[in-house]
Short mmCIF file of C-alpha atoms in Angstrom, two decimals:
data_model
loop_
_atom_site.label_atom_id
_atom_site.label_comp_id
_atom_site.label_asym_id
_atom_site.label_seq_id
_atom_site.Cartn_x
_atom_site.Cartn_y
_atom_site.Cartn_z
CA GLY H 1 -8.63 7.30 10.34
CA ALA H 2 -8.48 3.90 11.94
CA VAL H 3 -5.25 2.68 13.46
CA VAL H 4 -3.28 -0.44 12.46
CA SER H 5 -0.34 -1.29 14.64
CA GLN H 6 2.50 -3.42 13.37
CA HIS H 7 5.14 -4.92 15.61
CA PRO H 8 8.11 -5.03 15.64
CA SER H 9 9.19 -2.06 13.59
CA ARG H 10 12.63 -3.52 13.11
CA VAL H 11 13.98 -7.00 13.61
CA ILE H 12 17.29 -8.65 12.91
CA CYS H 13 17.49 -12.43 12.86
CA LYS H 14 20.04 -15.08 11.99
CA SER H 15 19.74 -17.20 8.87
CA GLY H 16 17.67 -20.32 9.43
CA THR H 17 15.57 -18.93 12.22
CA SER H 18 11.93 -17.87 12.06
CA VAL H 19 10.52 -14.47 12.81
CA LYS H 20 6.96 -13.41 13.55
CA ILE H 21 5.43 -10.07 12.66
CA GLU H 22 2.15 -8.94 14.21
CA CYS H 23 -0.49 -6.70 12.74
CA ARG H 24 -3.29 -5.41 14.94
CA SER H 25 -6.32 -3.31 14.18
CA LEU H 26 -6.73 -1.17 17.28
CA ASP H 27 -10.08 0.41 16.87
CA PHE H 28 -12.01 -1.63 14.30
CA GLN H 29 -12.66 -5.20 13.34
CA ALA H 30 -10.44 -6.19 10.45
CA THR H 31 -12.34 -8.77 8.41
CA THR H 32 -9.65 -8.71 5.72
CA MET H 33 -5.91 -8.18 6.16
CA PHE H 34 -3.28 -7.88 3.49
CA TRP H 35 0.48 -8.47 3.67
CA TYR H 36 2.88 -6.65 1.42
CA ARG H 37 6.56 -6.75 0.77
CA GLN H 38 8.44 -3.70 -0.40
CA PHE H 39 11.99 -3.60 -1.71
CA PRO H 40 13.96 -0.32 -1.57
CA LYS H 41 12.62 2.32 -3.90
CA GLN H 42 10.00 -0.02 -5.28
CA SER H 43 6.31 -0.40 -5.01
CA LEU H 44 4.29 -2.58 -2.62
CA MET H 45 4.01 -6.17 -3.73
CA LEU H 46 0.96 -7.99 -2.41
CA MET H 47 1.99 -11.29 -0.83
CA ALA H 48 -1.34 -12.60 0.50
CA THR H 49 -4.87 -11.75 1.54
CA SER H 50 -6.41 -13.20 4.67
CA ASN H 51 -9.97 -13.23 5.93
CA GLU H 52 -10.63 -13.85 9.57
CA GLY H 53 -10.96 -17.53 10.33
CA SER H 54 -9.97 -18.61 6.81
CA LYS H 55 -6.75 -19.69 5.17
CA ALA H 56 -4.82 -16.97 3.47
CA THR H 57 -4.85 -16.59 -0.27
CA TYR H 58 -1.36 -16.22 -1.57
CA GLU H 59 -0.31 -14.33 -4.70
CA GLN H 60 1.40 -16.18 -7.49
CA GLY H 61 5.06 -16.84 -6.71
CA VAL H 62 4.76 -16.40 -2.95
CA GLU H 63 5.76 -19.50 -1.01
CA LYS H 64 2.98 -20.24 1.45
CA ASP H 65 5.19 -22.63 3.46
CA LYS H 66 7.79 -19.92 3.90
CA PHE H 67 5.50 -17.05 4.67
CA LEU H 68 2.92 -18.35 7.12
CA ILE H 69 -0.06 -16.09 7.66
CA ASN H 70 -2.55 -16.51 10.43
CA HIS H 71 -5.68 -14.38 10.92
CA ALA H 72 -7.12 -15.98 13.99
CA SER H 73 -9.14 -13.02 15.26
CA LEU H 74 -10.79 -9.88 13.95
CA THR H 75 -7.99 -7.68 15.30
CA LEU H 76 -4.83 -9.72 14.81
CA SER H 77 -2.96 -11.22 11.85
CA THR H 78 0.55 -12.59 11.96
CA LEU H 79 3.16 -13.16 9.30
CA THR H 80 5.87 -15.72 10.16
CA VAL H 81 8.91 -15.85 7.93
CA THR H 82 10.24 -19.37 8.38
CA SER H 83 13.81 -20.49 7.91
CA ALA H 84 14.77 -16.97 7.02
CA HIS H 85 17.55 -16.24 4.53
CA PRO H 86 19.29 -12.98 3.63
CA GLU H 87 17.17 -12.62 0.51
CA ASP H 88 14.11 -12.41 2.78
CA SER H 89 15.43 -9.16 4.11
CA SER H 90 12.85 -6.54 3.18
CA PHE H 91 10.23 -4.13 4.44
CA TYR H 92 7.00 -5.92 5.28
CA ILE H 93 3.73 -3.98 5.55
CA CYS H 94 0.28 -5.07 6.62
CA SER H 95 -3.02 -3.41 5.95
CA ALA H 96 -6.47 -4.06 7.26
CA ARG H 97 -9.99 -3.38 6.14
CA GLY H 98 -13.23 -3.56 8.11
CA PRO H 99 -16.58 -4.83 6.88
CA GLY H 100 -18.28 -2.51 4.45
CA ASN H 101 -15.30 -0.15 4.29
CA THR H 102 -13.67 0.93 1.07
CA GLU H 103 -10.46 2.08 2.70
CA ALA H 104 -7.63 -0.13 3.84
CA PHE H 105 -5.47 1.16 6.66
CA PHE H 106 -1.74 0.40 6.71
CA GLY H 107 0.60 -0.46 9.53
CA GLN H 108 3.89 1.31 9.92
CA GLY H 109 5.88 -1.57 8.45
CA THR H 110 8.54 -3.91 9.73
CA ARG H 111 12.16 -3.80 8.50
CA LEU H 112 13.47 -7.37 8.53
CA THR H 113 17.21 -7.96 8.23
CA VAL H 114 18.46 -11.52 8.03
CA VAL H 115 22.14 -11.94 8.75
CA GLN Z 1 -4.68 -6.01 -17.37
CA GLN Z 2 -4.13 -5.85 -13.60
CA GLN Z 3 -1.38 -3.25 -13.85
CA VAL Z 4 -1.55 0.36 -12.86
CA LYS Z 5 1.01 2.47 -14.65
CA GLN Z 6 2.34 5.51 -12.82
CA SER Z 7 4.45 8.42 -14.04
CA PRO Z 8 6.77 10.14 -13.59
CA GLN Z 9 9.14 7.96 -11.57
CA SER Z 10 10.56 11.05 -9.90
CA LEU Z 11 9.58 14.69 -9.71
CA ILE Z 12 11.29 17.85 -8.47
CA VAL Z 13 9.11 20.88 -7.82
CA GLN Z 14 9.85 24.28 -6.40
CA LYS Z 15 8.14 25.31 -3.18
CA GLY Z 16 4.72 26.76 -3.99
CA GLY Z 17 4.49 24.96 -7.32
CA ILE Z 18 2.05 22.33 -8.50
CA SER Z 19 3.06 18.65 -8.43
CA ILE Z 20 1.27 16.41 -10.90
CA ILE Z 21 1.44 12.64 -10.87
CA ASN Z 22 -0.40 10.47 -13.41
CA CYS Z 23 -1.74 6.95 -13.40
CA ALA Z 24 -3.39 4.77 -16.00
CA TYR Z 25 -5.18 1.48 -15.79
CA GLU Z 26 -6.65 -1.11 -18.13
CA ASN Z 27 -9.17 -3.07 -16.08
CA THR Z 28 -12.53 -1.32 -16.31
CA ALA Z 29 -13.76 -3.31 -13.32
CA PHE Z 30 -11.65 -1.14 -10.98
CA ASP Z 31 -14.01 1.12 -9.08
CA TYR Z 32 -11.93 2.67 -6.27
CA PHE Z 33 -8.79 4.71 -6.77
CA PRO Z 34 -6.84 5.83 -3.69
CA TRP Z 35 -3.59 7.79 -3.50
CA TYR Z 36 -1.09 7.05 -0.76
CA GLN Z 37 1.86 9.02 0.64
CA GLN Z 38 4.82 7.18 2.07
CA PHE Z 39 7.74 8.57 3.97
CA PRO Z 40 10.98 6.52 4.27
CA GLY Z 41 10.72 3.71 6.70
CA LYS Z 42 6.98 4.19 7.22
CA GLY Z 43 3.81 2.57 5.95
CA PRO Z 44 1.67 4.27 3.34
CA ALA Z 45 -0.93 6.74 4.49
CA LEU Z 46 -4.11 7.47 2.58
CA LEU Z 47 -4.20 10.95 1.05
CA ILE Z 48 -7.36 11.00 -1.02
CA ALA Z 49 -9.51 8.57 -2.97
CA ILE Z 50 -12.07 8.71 -5.75
CA ARG Z 51 -14.76 6.56 -7.35
CA PRO Z 52 -15.29 6.58 -11.14
CA ASP Z 53 -18.64 8.32 -10.92
CA VAL Z 54 -16.87 11.56 -9.99
CA SER Z 55 -14.50 13.43 -12.28
CA GLU Z 56 -12.72 15.43 -9.61
CA LYS Z 57 -12.28 15.42 -5.85
CA LYS Z 58 -10.49 17.99 -3.76
CA GLU Z 59 -9.29 17.80 -0.18
CA GLY Z 60 -7.19 20.75 0.92
CA ARG Z 61 -4.21 21.06 -1.35
CA PHE Z 62 -4.75 17.64 -2.89
CA THR Z 63 -6.97 17.08 -5.96
CA ILE Z 64 -7.69 13.93 -7.90
CA SER Z 65 -8.80 14.30 -11.51
CA PHE Z 66 -10.42 11.26 -13.00
CA ASN Z 67 -10.96 10.53 -16.73
CA LYS Z 68 -13.06 7.41 -17.03
CA SER Z 69 -13.09 7.22 -20.80
CA ALA Z 70 -9.29 7.49 -20.94
CA LYS Z 71 -8.85 5.20 -17.92
CA GLN Z 72 -6.52 7.73 -16.34
CA PHE Z 73 -6.42 9.57 -13.04
CA SER Z 74 -4.03 12.07 -11.58
CA LEU Z 75 -2.98 13.65 -8.33
CA HIS Z 76 -2.40 17.38 -8.15
CA ILE Z 77 -0.65 18.86 -5.14
CA MET Z 78 -1.18 22.60 -5.08
CA ASP Z 79 1.22 24.99 -3.30
CA SER Z 80 3.73 22.10 -2.83
CA GLN Z 81 5.77 22.31 0.35
CA PRO Z 82 9.08 20.72 1.39
CA GLY Z 83 7.08 18.57 3.84
CA ASP Z 84 5.32 17.01 0.89
CA SER Z 85 8.61 15.40 -0.19
CA ALA Z 86 7.77 11.70 -0.12
CA THR Z 87 6.91 8.81 -2.39
CA TYR Z 88 3.37 8.78 -3.73
CA PHE Z 89 1.54 5.67 -4.92
CA CYS Z 90 -1.69 5.46 -6.82
CA ALA Z 91 -3.75 2.29 -6.48
CA ALA Z 92 -6.83 0.68 -7.93
CA SER Z 93 -9.25 -1.79 -6.49
CA ILE Z 94 -12.42 -3.66 -7.23
CA THR Z 95 -14.74 -3.12 -4.30
CA SER Z 96 -16.45 -6.49 -4.62
CA GLY Z 97 -14.59 -9.70 -3.97
CA THR Z 98 -11.19 -9.59 -2.17
CA TYR Z 99 -10.85 -5.85 -2.56
CA LYS Z 100 -7.10 -6.07 -2.92
CA TYR Z 101 -5.20 -3.00 -4.09
CA ILE Z 102 -3.05 -2.94 -7.21
CA PHE Z 103 -0.40 -0.27 -6.66
CA GLY Z 104 1.40 1.85 -9.15
CA THR Z 105 5.17 1.93 -9.27
CA GLY Z 106 5.44 5.06 -7.18
CA THR Z 107 6.66 8.63 -7.70
CA ARG Z 108 9.39 10.10 -5.58
CA LEU Z 109 8.56 13.78 -5.07
CA LYS Z 110 11.06 16.31 -3.92
CA VAL Z 111 9.97 19.84 -3.16
CA LEU Z 112 12.78 22.34 -3.04
CA ALA Z 113 12.69 24.99 -0.38
#
């Protein structure tokens, strides 16, 4: 299957700082990318959907000013957690889908810890 | 109506046994049903997927059974192995529009050696 690379795999940041997570599709053009958040032993919660060159569509309850999503190219989307707080600590996962594809490919996830 | 209900929450199976995980949905507009396997600290990986025009799909030891009238689908893992121990998620999607996945709550499978 296609490869989606997510970086970093782990990050620790101080409260009040911002952290950026990158999601790259390595061998296909990702017209749509999805960002999920996963708490321990829980399911994936969709945060937002982004189409290349367009503003992201956020799910209800997700603060768009806190979780900034940029999908500037067909191979790269970024999630920036702004003014991070300990409650933002979580596992963040991206997925990407190419045009005409039914399958979405997932990145390996980023463990964010805010101290 | 957007929910996908998954059961059981956890499952313990002996090596060589059959693992069965069930999912149910309400929205009849869903037309793509993938199953994902997730190991701790990793992203989900696609196992197998099915469309509602097919009642069963088999890939190796993994089989999806799909009951359109009951709005249910299940994953069967034949000859379960300790390496299959992971969390399994079903999902549902509408292939027109945004195509976002609605995930089930997950099943933690443990296969005993």
